[in-house]
Amino acid sequence: FLTFRLVNYSFFFLLKMTDQLVIRNRPSLYIKGGETRVQIQESVRGKDVFVIQTMSKDVNTTIMEMLIMVYACRTSCAKSITGVLPYFPYSKQCKMRKRGSIVSKLVASMMCKAGLTHLITMDLHQKEIQGFFNIPVDNLRASPFLLQYIQEEIPDYRNAVIVAKSPASAKRAQSFAERLRLGIAVIHGEAQDAESDQVDGRHSPPTVKTTGAIHPSMEIPLLIPKEKPPITVVGDVGGRIAIIVDDIIDDVDSFVAAAETLKERGAYKIFVMATHGLLSSEAPRFIEESAIDEVVVTNTIPHELQKLQCPKIKTVDISMILSEAIRRIHNGESMSYLFRNIGVDD
């Protein structure tokens, strides 16, 4: 039973979580001529291999490192190869937009083609991404750890309300509220990224006008264009602690705007909780200057530098559930225990 630690920052804390986890020499991973090369330091023939990889800022390089590692183990006749990716890269690009592509499907196909036989990940952006793989996928949940943080680290959490910063995240907020026996509020009218339909051909007229060729009843009806409503908060947050929940925190503009709105509505303390803390570019500075009192994320993604820039960022350790998943898969035990009390919509 062999696990690999990749790049300088893989889950080193997994090593101390279980006595059954055997760590061997990690493979040599170096770059020559701009190409990543892998050399395994010992035989993996007939062994269970767990490739543990965290996503760095250079996501594309990280993906290639994992693919090459998996393919090296496959060609070395490993019995099984399980990828442990706490954050699945390109998970936001899981829907078709204009003339784009569903990139998460491409990444899933490459991983399967490289030789993965199993995948362990956490809180996929959309649960339907599991269908992109033709191998078993265990989509673990971080919500038990975040709920525990709320109960233990927020003394007066009974006076809190769970907030969805947009109607799209209302299901997650509802799940948190039901487990904590708290109320829920939804911010409606959040400014979305404007898509210009004028430049992609959606409004281009027919090249040839054929009068009478198509029956009038067969004409395609046009939709009324969307208009952004004014921002409103559905639910009472006055004199309460507002806890905004989501799965990913990357660009924090929407969270900062939501916090300002909640402050205006009377919330006296604002927390933001999410599984994956990408915290790109100037996110730490924006958080430090905003009305947000605390941002709580798990350690699925390295963010030590961001914490130095912003003391408001707190970390919840989720290594226990990952190490337990590895142990159960290696021993052929049921994974149902890790999904207890988790519903379809969670």
Coordinates of C-alpha atoms in Angstrom, one line a residue:
F1 CA 0.0 0.0 0.0
L2 CA 1.8 3.1 -1.3
T3 CA 1.0 6.8 -1.2
F4 CA 2.9 9.6 -3.0
R5 CA 3.4 13.1 -1.8
L6 CA 3.6 15.5 -4.7
V7 CA 5.1 18.9 -5.3
N8 CA 6.1 20.4 -1.9
Y9 CA 2.6 20.8 -0.5
S10 CA 0.6 17.7 -0.6
F11 CA -1.3 16.5 2.4
F12 CA 1.5 16.1 4.8
F13 CA -0.9 16.0 7.7
L14 CA -2.4 12.7 6.4
L15 CA 0.8 11.0 7.6
K16 CA -0.2 11.3 11.2
M17 CA -3.9 10.5 10.9
T18 CA -3.7 6.7 10.6
D19 CA -1.2 4.0 11.6
Q20 CA -2.1 1.9 8.6
L21 CA -0.9 4.6 6.1
V22 CA 2.6 3.5 4.9
I23 CA 4.7 6.2 3.4
R24 CA 7.6 5.4 1.0
N25 CA 10.0 7.5 -0.9
R26 CA 8.2 9.9 -3.1
P27 CA 9.0 9.7 -6.9
S28 CA 11.5 12.1 -8.5
L29 CA 9.5 14.9 -10.2
Y30 CA 11.6 17.4 -12.1
I31 CA 11.4 19.6 -15.2
K32 CA 13.9 19.3 -18.1
G33 CA 13.5 21.3 -21.3
G34 CA 10.1 22.6 -20.0
E35 CA 8.8 19.1 -19.7
T36 CA 7.8 17.4 -16.5
R37 CA 9.4 14.0 -15.9
V38 CA 8.6 11.3 -13.3
Q39 CA 10.8 8.6 -11.9
I40 CA 9.3 6.2 -9.4
Q41 CA 11.8 5.3 -6.7
E42 CA 10.6 1.7 -6.0
S43 CA 8.4 -1.0 -7.5
V44 CA 4.7 -0.5 -7.5
R45 CA 3.8 -3.7 -9.3
G46 CA 0.6 -5.2 -7.8
K47 CA 0.2 -2.5 -5.2
D48 CA -2.5 0.0 -4.4
V49 CA -1.3 3.4 -5.3
F50 CA -2.9 6.6 -3.9
V51 CA -1.8 9.8 -5.7
I52 CA -2.5 12.7 -3.4
Q53 CA -2.4 16.1 -5.2
T54 CA -3.4 19.5 -4.1
M55 CA -4.0 22.3 -6.6
S56 CA -1.5 25.1 -6.7
K57 CA -1.7 28.5 -8.4
D58 CA -0.3 26.9 -11.6
V59 CA -3.3 24.6 -12.1
N60 CA -2.3 23.4 -15.6
T61 CA 1.2 22.3 -14.4
T62 CA -0.4 20.6 -11.4
I63 CA -2.8 18.6 -13.6
M64 CA 0.0 17.5 -15.9
E65 CA 2.1 16.4 -13.0
M66 CA -0.7 14.2 -11.8
L67 CA -1.5 12.8 -15.2
I68 CA 2.2 11.8 -15.8
M69 CA 2.4 10.3 -12.3
V70 CA -0.7 8.2 -12.8
Y71 CA 0.4 7.1 -16.2
A72 CA 3.8 6.1 -14.8
C73 CA 2.2 4.0 -12.1
R74 CA -0.1 2.4 -14.7
T75 CA 2.7 1.4 -17.0
S76 CA 4.5 0.1 -13.9
C77 CA 1.7 -2.5 -13.4
A78 CA 0.2 -1.0 -10.3
K79 CA -2.8 -3.0 -9.0
S80 CA -5.0 0.1 -8.6
I81 CA -4.5 3.9 -8.8
T82 CA -6.7 6.2 -6.7
G83 CA -6.4 9.9 -7.2
V84 CA -7.0 12.1 -4.1
L85 CA -7.9 15.6 -5.2
P86 CA -9.5 17.5 -2.4
Y87 CA -10.4 20.3 -4.9
F88 CA -11.2 19.1 -8.5
P89 CA -9.7 21.6 -11.0
Y90 CA -11.8 23.3 -13.6
S91 CA -15.0 22.3 -11.7
K92 CA -16.5 25.7 -12.4
Q93 CA -16.4 25.1 -16.1
C94 CA -18.9 22.3 -16.0
K95 CA -21.6 24.0 -18.2
M96 CA -21.6 25.1 -21.8
R97 CA -21.4 28.8 -22.3
K98 CA -21.7 30.4 -25.7
R99 CA -19.0 28.9 -27.9
G100 CA -16.9 27.6 -25.0
S101 CA -16.6 24.0 -23.9
I102 CA -17.2 21.8 -20.8
V103 CA -13.6 21.7 -19.6
S104 CA -14.3 19.6 -16.5
K105 CA -15.5 16.8 -18.8
L106 CA -12.1 17.0 -20.7
V107 CA -10.1 16.9 -17.4
A108 CA -12.2 13.9 -16.2
S109 CA -11.6 12.1 -19.5
M110 CA -7.8 12.7 -19.3
M111 CA -7.6 11.4 -15.8
C112 CA -9.5 8.2 -16.8
K113 CA -7.4 7.8 -19.9
A114 CA -4.1 8.2 -17.9
G115 CA -5.1 5.2 -15.7
L116 CA -7.1 6.3 -12.6
T117 CA -9.3 3.6 -11.2
H118 CA -10.9 5.6 -8.4
L119 CA -11.2 9.3 -7.4
I120 CA -11.6 10.8 -4.0
T121 CA -12.6 14.5 -4.0
M122 CA -14.6 16.9 -1.9
D123 CA -17.6 19.2 -2.6
L124 CA -17.7 19.2 -6.3
H125 CA -19.0 22.5 -7.7
Q126 CA -21.8 20.6 -9.3
K127 CA -22.5 17.0 -8.2
E128 CA -23.3 16.1 -11.8
I129 CA -19.6 16.2 -12.5
Q130 CA -19.4 12.7 -11.1
G131 CA -21.2 11.6 -14.3
F132 CA -18.2 12.8 -16.4
F133 CA -16.1 9.9 -15.1
N134 CA -16.4 6.2 -16.0
I135 CA -14.7 5.2 -12.7
P136 CA -16.0 5.3 -9.1
V137 CA -16.0 8.8 -7.6
D138 CA -16.4 9.5 -3.9
N139 CA -17.5 13.1 -3.5
L140 CA -16.9 13.7 0.2
R141 CA -18.5 16.6 2.2
A142 CA -16.9 19.2 4.3
S143 CA -20.2 20.5 5.8
P144 CA -19.8 18.4 9.1
F145 CA -16.5 20.2 9.8
L146 CA -17.9 23.6 9.0
L147 CA -21.0 23.0 11.2
Q148 CA -18.8 21.9 14.0
Y149 CA -16.8 25.1 13.7
I150 CA -20.0 27.1 13.9
Q151 CA -21.1 25.3 17.1
E152 CA -17.8 25.5 18.8
E153 CA -16.2 28.8 17.7
I154 CA -19.3 31.0 17.5
P155 CA -20.6 31.3 21.1
D156 CA -23.9 32.9 20.3
Y157 CA -24.6 31.0 17.0
R158 CA -28.2 30.5 18.1
N159 CA -28.8 34.1 17.3
A160 CA -27.4 33.5 13.7
V161 CA -29.1 33.3 10.4
I162 CA -27.7 31.3 7.4
V163 CA -27.5 33.4 4.3
A164 CA -27.3 32.5 0.6
K165 CA -25.6 35.3 -1.3
S166 CA -27.7 34.3 -4.4
P167 CA -30.7 32.1 -5.1
A168 CA -28.3 29.5 -6.7
S169 CA -26.8 28.7 -3.3
A170 CA -30.1 28.5 -1.4
K171 CA -30.0 24.7 -1.2
R172 CA -26.7 24.7 0.6
A173 CA -27.9 27.4 2.9
Q174 CA -31.1 25.5 3.6
S175 CA -29.0 22.3 4.5
F176 CA -26.9 24.3 7.0
A177 CA -30.0 26.0 8.5
E178 CA -31.9 22.7 9.0
R179 CA -29.0 21.0 10.8
L180 CA -28.3 24.0 13.0
R181 CA -32.1 24.7 13.6
L182 CA -31.6 28.3 12.4
G183 CA -33.4 30.6 10.0
I184 CA -32.4 31.3 6.4
A185 CA -32.1 34.5 4.3
V186 CA -31.5 34.9 0.6
I187 CA -30.0 37.9 -1.2
H188 CA -31.8 38.4 -4.4
G189 CA -30.8 40.7 -7.2
E190 CA -27.0 40.2 -6.9
A191 CA -25.2 41.7 -9.9
Q192 CA -24.3 38.9 -12.3
D193 CA -21.6 38.9 -15.0
A194 CA -23.2 40.6 -18.0
E195 CA -23.1 38.6 -21.2
S196 CA -23.3 40.6 -24.4
D197 CA -25.6 38.8 -26.9
Q198 CA -24.8 41.4 -29.6
V199 CA -21.3 40.1 -30.4
D200 CA -21.9 36.3 -30.6
G201 CA -24.4 36.2 -33.5
R202 CA -27.6 35.6 -31.4
H203 CA -29.2 38.7 -32.9
S204 CA -27.8 38.4 -36.4
P205 CA -30.7 38.5 -38.9
P206 CA -31.2 35.8 -41.6
T207 CA -29.0 36.1 -44.6
V208 CA -31.8 35.5 -47.0
K209 CA -35.3 36.7 -46.4
T210 CA -37.9 34.2 -47.7
T211 CA -41.3 35.6 -47.6
G212 CA -44.0 33.0 -47.0
A213 CA -41.5 30.1 -46.8
I214 CA -42.3 29.6 -43.1
H215 CA -45.8 29.6 -41.7
P216 CA -46.2 32.5 -39.2
S217 CA -47.2 30.0 -36.5
M218 CA -43.8 28.3 -36.9
E219 CA -41.8 31.4 -36.0
I220 CA -39.5 31.0 -33.0
P221 CA -40.7 33.2 -30.1
L222 CA -38.2 35.7 -28.6
L223 CA -37.6 35.8 -24.9
I224 CA -37.9 39.0 -23.0
P225 CA -34.4 40.2 -22.0
K226 CA -33.5 39.9 -18.3
E227 CA -33.4 43.0 -16.1
K228 CA -31.5 43.0 -12.9
P229 CA -33.9 43.7 -10.0
P230 CA -32.7 45.9 -7.1
I231 CA -30.9 44.0 -4.4
T232 CA -33.2 42.7 -1.7
V233 CA -32.8 40.4 1.3
V234 CA -35.5 37.8 1.7
G235 CA -35.5 37.1 5.5
D236 CA -34.8 39.0 8.7
V237 CA -31.1 39.6 9.5
G238 CA -31.6 42.6 11.8
G239 CA -29.6 42.2 15.1
R240 CA -28.5 38.8 14.0
I241 CA -25.2 37.1 13.1
A242 CA -25.1 36.5 9.3
I243 CA -23.3 33.3 8.1
I244 CA -22.9 33.3 4.3
V245 CA -22.2 29.8 3.0
D246 CA -20.9 28.7 -0.4
D247 CA -18.6 26.0 -1.8
I248 CA -15.9 28.1 -3.4
I249 CA -14.4 31.5 -2.5
D250 CA -12.3 32.9 -5.3
D251 CA -12.9 36.5 -6.3
V252 CA -14.5 37.9 -3.2
D253 CA -16.4 40.9 -4.9
S254 CA -19.8 39.2 -4.5
F255 CA -19.1 38.3 -0.9
V256 CA -18.0 41.8 0.0
A257 CA -21.1 43.2 -1.7
A258 CA -23.3 40.7 0.2
A259 CA -21.7 41.7 3.5
E260 CA -22.3 45.4 2.9
T261 CA -25.9 44.7 2.1
L262 CA -26.3 42.6 5.3
K263 CA -24.7 45.4 7.3
E264 CA -27.2 47.8 5.9
R265 CA -30.0 45.5 6.9
G266 CA -28.8 45.4 10.5
A267 CA -26.6 42.3 10.8
Y268 CA -24.0 43.0 13.5
K269 CA -21.5 40.2 12.7
I270 CA -20.8 38.6 9.3
F271 CA -19.1 35.2 8.7
V272 CA -18.3 33.6 5.4
M273 CA -17.9 29.8 5.2
A274 CA -16.8 27.7 2.2
T275 CA -15.0 24.5 1.4
H276 CA -12.5 25.7 -1.1
G277 CA -10.5 28.9 -0.4
L278 CA -9.0 29.8 -3.8
L279 CA -8.7 33.5 -2.7
S280 CA -7.1 34.6 -5.9
S281 CA -5.2 37.9 -6.6
E282 CA -6.3 40.7 -4.2
A283 CA -8.9 38.7 -2.3
P284 CA -7.1 38.8 1.1
R285 CA -6.8 42.6 0.9
F286 CA -10.5 43.0 -0.1
I287 CA -11.5 40.8 2.8
E288 CA -9.4 42.7 5.3
E289 CA -11.0 46.0 4.2
S290 CA -14.6 44.7 4.0
A291 CA -17.4 44.4 6.5
I292 CA -16.7 40.6 6.8
D293 CA -15.6 39.7 10.3
E294 CA -14.3 36.2 9.5
V295 CA -13.7 33.9 6.5
V296 CA -13.6 30.2 7.3
V297 CA -12.4 27.7 4.7
T298 CA -11.0 24.2 4.8
N299 CA -7.4 23.2 3.9
T300 CA -8.3 21.5 0.6
I301 CA -6.2 24.2 -1.1
P302 CA -3.0 25.8 0.4
H303 CA -3.6 29.3 1.6
E304 CA -0.9 30.0 4.2
L305 CA 0.2 33.1 2.3
Q306 CA -3.3 34.5 2.2
K307 CA -3.6 34.0 5.9
L308 CA -0.5 36.0 6.5
Q309 CA -2.0 38.9 4.5
C310 CA -5.4 38.7 6.2
P311 CA -5.9 37.6 9.8
K312 CA -9.6 37.2 9.2
I313 CA -9.0 34.0 7.3
K314 CA -9.4 30.9 9.5
T315 CA -8.8 27.2 8.5
V316 CA -10.7 24.0 9.3
D317 CA -8.8 20.8 9.0
I318 CA -10.5 18.1 6.9
S319 CA -7.6 15.6 6.8
M320 CA -9.4 13.1 9.0
I321 CA -12.1 12.3 6.5
L322 CA -9.6 12.0 3.6
S323 CA -7.4 9.6 5.5
E324 CA -10.4 7.5 6.6
A325 CA -11.5 7.3 3.0
I326 CA -8.1 6.1 1.9
R327 CA -8.1 3.5 4.7
R328 CA -11.5 2.2 3.8
I329 CA -10.8 1.9 0.1
H330 CA -7.6 0.1 0.7
N331 CA -9.3 -2.4 3.1
G332 CA -12.3 -2.8 0.9
E333 CA -14.7 -1.4 3.5
S334 CA -17.9 0.4 2.9
M335 CA -17.8 4.1 2.3
S336 CA -21.4 4.7 3.5
Y337 CA -20.3 5.8 7.0
L338 CA -18.6 8.9 5.5
F339 CA -21.9 9.9 3.9
R340 CA -24.2 9.3 6.9
N341 CA -27.1 11.8 7.3
I342 CA -26.2 13.4 3.9
G343 CA -29.1 13.9 1.6
V344 CA -29.3 14.1 -2.2
D345 CA -29.5 17.9 -2.2
D346 CA -26.6 18.5 0.3

